[in-house]
């Protein structure tokens, strides 16, 4: 009855089935790992954002590389903005995907060291090669609060570090590069300012990092494993249907032959 399974067509179908099952299982495992990674990242970000603010000097120092557990930690810094050494970071977008600049201002701490403060986003108006007009930060000694961020690199961000840009324009926020430019000690990483609010809402402060959609990866994991279970089930269903069709065809042939044998001969 099932000898047709040894035919070329059904052997190929069986091989495809055997290949699909482990492939779909592996895809489900990959989605599981993505779910675990994204969930862990979301937990790290949440823990960092809700941690008690600490002075930036407690987490960073000149030459320090901000770690995964330090990233997004709320930090405070007391000192003065050095607007004469301010630069803008090109090709940055706001929440509405409008292209503009991030404003990067050196912030001189009370001990003379510098921490880079990303004050937020301003629109790109006029000629891209011209230095944009930037609203001034608070004058004199002030305390800023923000999220500690790691230095940007091309490898991590995918942003190409183009050289030969117009004066006071950069592509990446990197404390080592700014330390060489300024000739002073600069704390590793930088601070995304969240307080005090800028006058008139400009520069527009950068919103909190959103959480990655880990449940979507969990749904994909379940989906792939259901597919893996459905493939052999589908193969069995097709084989049983084929056997049934062959039985019915054989029975029909038998009835036709019997009818032909019992029919009276033509005179």
Short mmCIF file of C-alpha atoms in Angstrom, two decimals:
data_model
loop_
_atom_site.label_atom_id
_atom_site.label_comp_id
_atom_site.label_asym_id
_atom_site.label_seq_id
_atom_site.Cartn_x
_atom_site.Cartn_y
_atom_site.Cartn_z
CA UNK A 1 0.00 0.00 0.00
CA UNK A 2 2.80 2.46 0.91
CA UNK A 3 5.36 1.24 -1.62
CA UNK A 4 4.88 4.56 -3.44
CA UNK A 5 6.97 6.14 -0.65
CA UNK A 6 10.02 4.58 -2.32
CA UNK A 7 9.35 6.47 -5.55
CA UNK A 8 11.74 9.27 -6.54
CA UNK A 9 9.18 12.00 -5.88
CA UNK A 10 8.39 10.81 -2.35
CA UNK A 11 12.02 10.11 -1.45
CA UNK A 12 12.86 13.72 -2.37
CA UNK A 13 9.91 14.96 -0.31
CA UNK A 14 11.06 12.88 2.67
CA UNK A 15 14.59 14.31 2.41
CA UNK A 16 13.25 17.86 2.28
CA UNK A 17 11.14 17.10 5.37
CA UNK A 18 14.17 15.74 7.25
CA UNK A 19 16.15 18.87 6.36
CA UNK A 20 13.39 21.30 7.31
CA UNK A 21 12.84 19.93 10.82
CA UNK A 22 16.35 20.61 12.28
CA UNK A 23 16.57 23.89 10.34
CA UNK A 24 13.38 25.18 11.92
CA UNK A 25 14.44 23.95 15.36
CA UNK A 26 17.75 25.86 15.00
CA UNK A 27 15.88 29.00 13.90
CA UNK A 28 13.70 28.68 17.00
CA UNK A 29 16.79 28.36 19.20
CA UNK A 30 18.31 31.44 17.52
CA UNK A 31 15.14 33.43 18.25
CA UNK A 32 15.26 32.17 21.84
CA UNK A 33 18.79 33.53 22.20
CA UNK A 34 17.68 36.83 20.67
CA UNK A 35 14.83 36.97 23.18
CA UNK A 36 17.20 36.32 26.09
CA UNK A 37 19.70 38.93 24.86
CA UNK A 38 17.05 41.58 24.34
CA UNK A 39 15.41 40.84 27.68
CA UNK A 40 18.77 41.13 29.43
CA UNK A 41 19.50 44.41 27.62
CA UNK A 42 16.10 45.81 28.58
CA UNK A 43 16.69 44.83 32.22
CA UNK A 44 20.12 46.47 32.23
CA UNK A 45 18.72 49.69 30.79
CA UNK A 46 15.81 49.70 33.24
CA UNK A 47 18.10 49.07 36.21
CA UNK A 48 20.46 51.83 35.06
CA UNK A 49 17.73 54.40 34.48
CA UNK A 50 16.14 53.74 37.88
CA UNK A 51 19.41 53.65 39.82
CA UNK A 52 20.16 56.48 42.24
CA UNK A 53 22.10 59.33 40.53
CA UNK A 54 25.81 59.46 41.33
CA UNK A 55 28.56 61.96 40.50
CA UNK A 56 30.02 61.23 37.08
CA UNK A 57 33.53 61.05 38.56
CA UNK A 58 32.47 57.96 40.50
CA UNK A 59 31.83 55.99 37.30
CA UNK A 60 34.25 57.49 34.81
CA UNK A 61 37.76 58.85 34.57
CA UNK A 62 40.11 59.95 31.78
CA UNK A 63 40.68 56.97 29.46
CA UNK A 64 37.86 54.94 31.02
CA UNK A 65 35.67 52.76 28.78
CA UNK A 66 32.06 52.85 29.92
CA UNK A 67 30.82 49.30 30.56
CA UNK A 68 27.43 47.76 29.77
CA UNK A 69 26.34 48.05 33.40
CA UNK A 70 27.47 51.69 33.60
CA UNK A 71 25.78 52.75 30.37
CA UNK A 72 22.55 54.75 30.90
CA UNK A 73 23.34 55.29 34.59
CA UNK A 74 22.06 58.64 35.77
CA UNK A 75 24.99 60.86 36.74
CA UNK A 76 25.45 64.42 37.92
CA UNK A 77 28.23 66.88 37.22
CA UNK A 78 28.99 70.31 38.64
CA UNK A 79 31.02 72.86 36.72
CA UNK A 80 30.77 75.27 33.79
CA UNK A 81 30.06 74.89 30.09
CA UNK A 82 32.91 75.83 27.75
CA UNK A 83 30.92 77.01 24.73
CA UNK A 84 34.00 78.31 22.89
CA UNK A 85 35.05 74.67 22.35
CA UNK A 86 31.58 73.43 21.48
CA UNK A 87 31.18 71.12 18.45
CA UNK A 88 28.20 69.64 16.63
CA UNK A 89 27.70 66.01 15.65
CA UNK A 90 26.47 65.67 12.08
CA UNK A 91 23.59 63.61 10.66
CA UNK A 92 21.66 63.02 13.85
CA UNK A 93 17.87 62.67 13.86
CA UNK A 94 15.20 63.57 16.36
CA UNK A 95 12.10 61.59 17.35
CA UNK A 96 10.44 62.60 14.05
CA UNK A 97 13.44 61.41 11.98
CA UNK A 98 14.36 64.97 11.02
CA UNK A 99 18.06 65.35 10.28
CA UNK A 100 20.08 67.81 12.29
CA UNK A 101 22.95 68.03 14.79
CA UNK A 102 23.68 66.95 18.33
CA UNK A 103 25.29 69.70 20.39
CA UNK A 104 28.41 68.49 22.20
CA UNK A 105 29.73 70.92 24.79
CA UNK A 106 32.78 70.43 27.04
CA UNK A 107 31.80 70.76 30.69
CA UNK A 108 34.66 71.79 32.97
CA UNK A 109 34.39 70.14 36.39
CA UNK A 110 35.50 71.77 39.62
CA UNK A 111 38.80 69.84 39.56
CA UNK A 112 39.63 71.03 36.03
CA UNK A 113 38.82 67.79 34.24
CA UNK A 114 36.29 67.84 31.41
CA UNK A 115 33.24 65.70 30.72
CA UNK A 116 31.52 65.89 27.33
CA UNK A 117 27.84 66.80 27.53
CA UNK A 118 25.46 66.08 24.68
CA UNK A 119 22.99 68.92 25.23
CA UNK A 120 20.53 67.64 22.64
CA UNK A 121 19.35 68.04 19.05
CA UNK A 122 19.01 71.11 16.85
CA UNK A 123 17.71 71.19 13.26
CA UNK A 124 20.03 71.58 10.31
CA UNK A 125 19.18 74.90 8.71
CA UNK A 126 21.03 76.61 5.91
CA UNK A 127 24.34 75.35 4.55
CA UNK A 128 25.59 72.10 6.11
CA UNK A 129 29.18 73.34 6.06
CA UNK A 130 28.37 76.37 8.22
CA UNK A 131 28.45 76.10 11.99
CA UNK A 132 24.82 76.36 13.16
CA UNK A 133 23.47 78.86 15.63
CA UNK A 134 23.21 77.12 19.00
CA UNK A 135 21.19 78.29 22.01
CA UNK A 136 23.48 79.06 24.93
CA UNK A 137 23.61 76.80 28.00
CA UNK A 138 23.29 78.17 31.54
CA UNK A 139 26.12 80.58 32.35
CA UNK A 140 28.39 80.18 35.34
CA UNK A 141 28.64 77.25 37.67
CA UNK A 142 25.79 74.80 37.31
CA UNK A 143 24.88 71.18 37.94
CA UNK A 144 23.72 69.00 35.08
CA UNK A 145 22.11 65.58 35.20
CA UNK A 146 22.13 63.02 32.43
CA UNK A 147 22.70 59.48 31.22
CA UNK A 148 26.25 58.18 31.03
CA UNK A 149 27.00 56.87 27.53
CA UNK A 150 29.90 54.96 26.01
CA UNK A 151 32.21 56.50 23.42
CA UNK A 152 30.90 56.06 19.89
CA UNK A 153 32.92 54.05 17.38
CA UNK A 154 32.33 53.12 13.76
CA UNK A 155 32.32 49.42 14.66
CA UNK A 156 29.60 49.83 17.29
CA UNK A 157 27.44 52.48 15.60
CA UNK A 158 27.97 51.83 11.89
CA UNK A 159 28.64 55.56 11.41
CA UNK A 160 31.65 56.26 9.22
CA UNK A 161 34.11 58.68 10.81
CA UNK A 162 34.54 61.03 7.88
CA UNK A 163 37.64 63.19 7.98
CA UNK A 164 38.09 66.69 6.59
CA UNK A 165 34.78 67.99 7.95
CA UNK A 166 34.09 71.71 8.40
CA UNK A 167 35.50 73.30 11.51
CA UNK A 168 33.85 72.23 14.79
CA UNK A 169 31.87 69.40 13.20
CA UNK A 170 32.35 65.70 14.00
CA UNK A 171 30.69 62.42 13.06
CA UNK A 172 31.20 60.50 16.31
CA UNK A 173 31.22 61.39 19.99
CA UNK A 174 34.54 60.09 21.26
CA UNK A 175 36.22 61.30 24.44
CA UNK A 176 39.74 60.33 23.31
CA UNK A 177 39.45 62.35 20.10
CA UNK A 178 38.07 65.34 21.99
CA UNK A 179 40.83 65.06 24.61
CA UNK A 180 43.43 65.36 21.83
CA UNK A 181 41.58 68.32 20.33
CA UNK A 182 41.15 70.14 23.63
CA UNK A 183 44.50 69.22 25.13
CA UNK A 184 42.96 68.45 28.53
CA UNK A 185 41.93 65.40 30.54
CA UNK A 186 38.49 64.24 29.41
CA UNK A 187 36.43 61.63 31.24
CA UNK A 188 35.67 58.51 29.23
CA UNK A 189 32.29 58.40 27.52
CA UNK A 190 29.90 61.32 27.60
CA UNK A 191 26.69 62.49 29.28
CA UNK A 192 23.31 62.84 27.56
CA UNK A 193 21.83 65.79 29.41
CA UNK A 194 18.36 65.36 30.92
CA UNK A 195 18.36 68.34 33.33
CA UNK A 196 18.14 71.26 33.63
CA UNK A 197 15.67 71.79 30.80
CA UNK A 198 16.99 74.12 28.09
CA UNK A 199 15.40 77.53 27.68
CA UNK A 200 12.77 77.48 24.96
CA UNK A 201 13.12 73.71 24.57
CA UNK A 202 16.25 73.94 22.41
CA UNK A 203 18.44 72.02 22.04
CA UNK A 204 15.78 69.32 22.24
CA UNK A 205 16.94 66.82 24.84
CA UNK A 206 17.29 63.20 23.76
CA UNK A 207 14.50 60.92 24.91
CA UNK A 208 15.02 57.87 27.10
CA UNK A 209 16.21 54.75 25.28
CA UNK A 210 13.27 52.59 24.28
CA UNK A 211 13.03 48.92 25.16
CA UNK A 212 13.70 46.34 22.47
CA UNK A 213 10.78 44.17 21.40
CA UNK A 214 11.87 40.94 23.11
CA UNK A 215 8.35 39.39 23.14
CA UNK A 216 8.39 39.46 19.34
CA UNK A 217 11.43 37.17 19.33
CA UNK A 218 9.63 34.87 21.78
CA UNK A 219 6.68 34.68 19.40
CA UNK A 220 9.00 33.88 16.49
CA UNK A 221 10.62 31.12 18.57
CA UNK A 222 7.25 29.46 19.20
CA UNK A 223 6.33 29.91 15.56
CA UNK A 224 9.45 28.13 14.25
CA UNK A 225 9.01 25.22 16.66
CA UNK A 226 5.36 24.86 15.65
CA UNK A 227 6.49 24.76 12.02
CA UNK A 228 9.04 22.06 12.94
CA UNK A 229 6.26 19.98 14.52
CA UNK A 230 3.90 20.61 11.59
CA UNK A 231 6.34 19.43 8.89
CA UNK A 232 6.35 15.69 9.81
CA UNK A 233 2.63 15.88 10.56
CA UNK A 234 2.05 17.32 7.10
CA UNK A 235 4.20 14.61 5.53
CA UNK A 236 2.13 11.88 7.24
CA UNK A 237 -1.13 13.53 6.16
CA UNK A 238 0.05 13.72 2.54
CA UNK A 239 1.20 10.10 2.59
CA UNK A 240 -2.10 8.87 4.06
CA UNK A 241 -4.04 10.91 1.54
CA UNK A 242 -1.96 9.50 -1.30
CA UNK A 243 -2.54 5.95 -0.01
CA UNK A 244 -6.26 6.58 0.27
CA UNK A 245 -6.43 7.98 -3.26
CA UNK A 246 -4.51 4.97 -4.55
CA UNK A 247 -6.89 2.57 -2.73
CA UNK A 248 -9.92 4.32 -4.17
CA UNK A 249 -8.39 4.31 -7.64
CA UNK A 250 -7.60 0.59 -7.34
CA UNK A 251 -11.11 -0.15 -6.14
CA UNK A 252 -12.57 1.83 -9.00
CA UNK A 253 -10.39 -0.04 -11.48
CA UNK A 254 -11.52 -3.33 -9.96
CA UNK A 255 -15.19 -2.38 -10.26
CA UNK A 256 -14.69 -1.31 -13.86
CA UNK A 257 -12.98 -4.58 -14.70
CA UNK A 258 -15.72 -6.60 -12.98
CA UNK A 259 -18.40 -4.70 -14.84
CA UNK A 260 -16.64 -5.34 -18.11
CA UNK A 261 -16.44 -9.09 -17.40
CA UNK A 262 -20.13 -9.48 -16.52
CA UNK A 263 -21.45 -7.35 -19.34
CA UNK A 264 -23.16 -9.36 -22.20
CA UNK A 265 -21.12 -9.64 -25.35
CA UNK A 266 -22.27 -7.62 -28.34
CA UNK A 267 -24.11 -9.72 -30.87
#
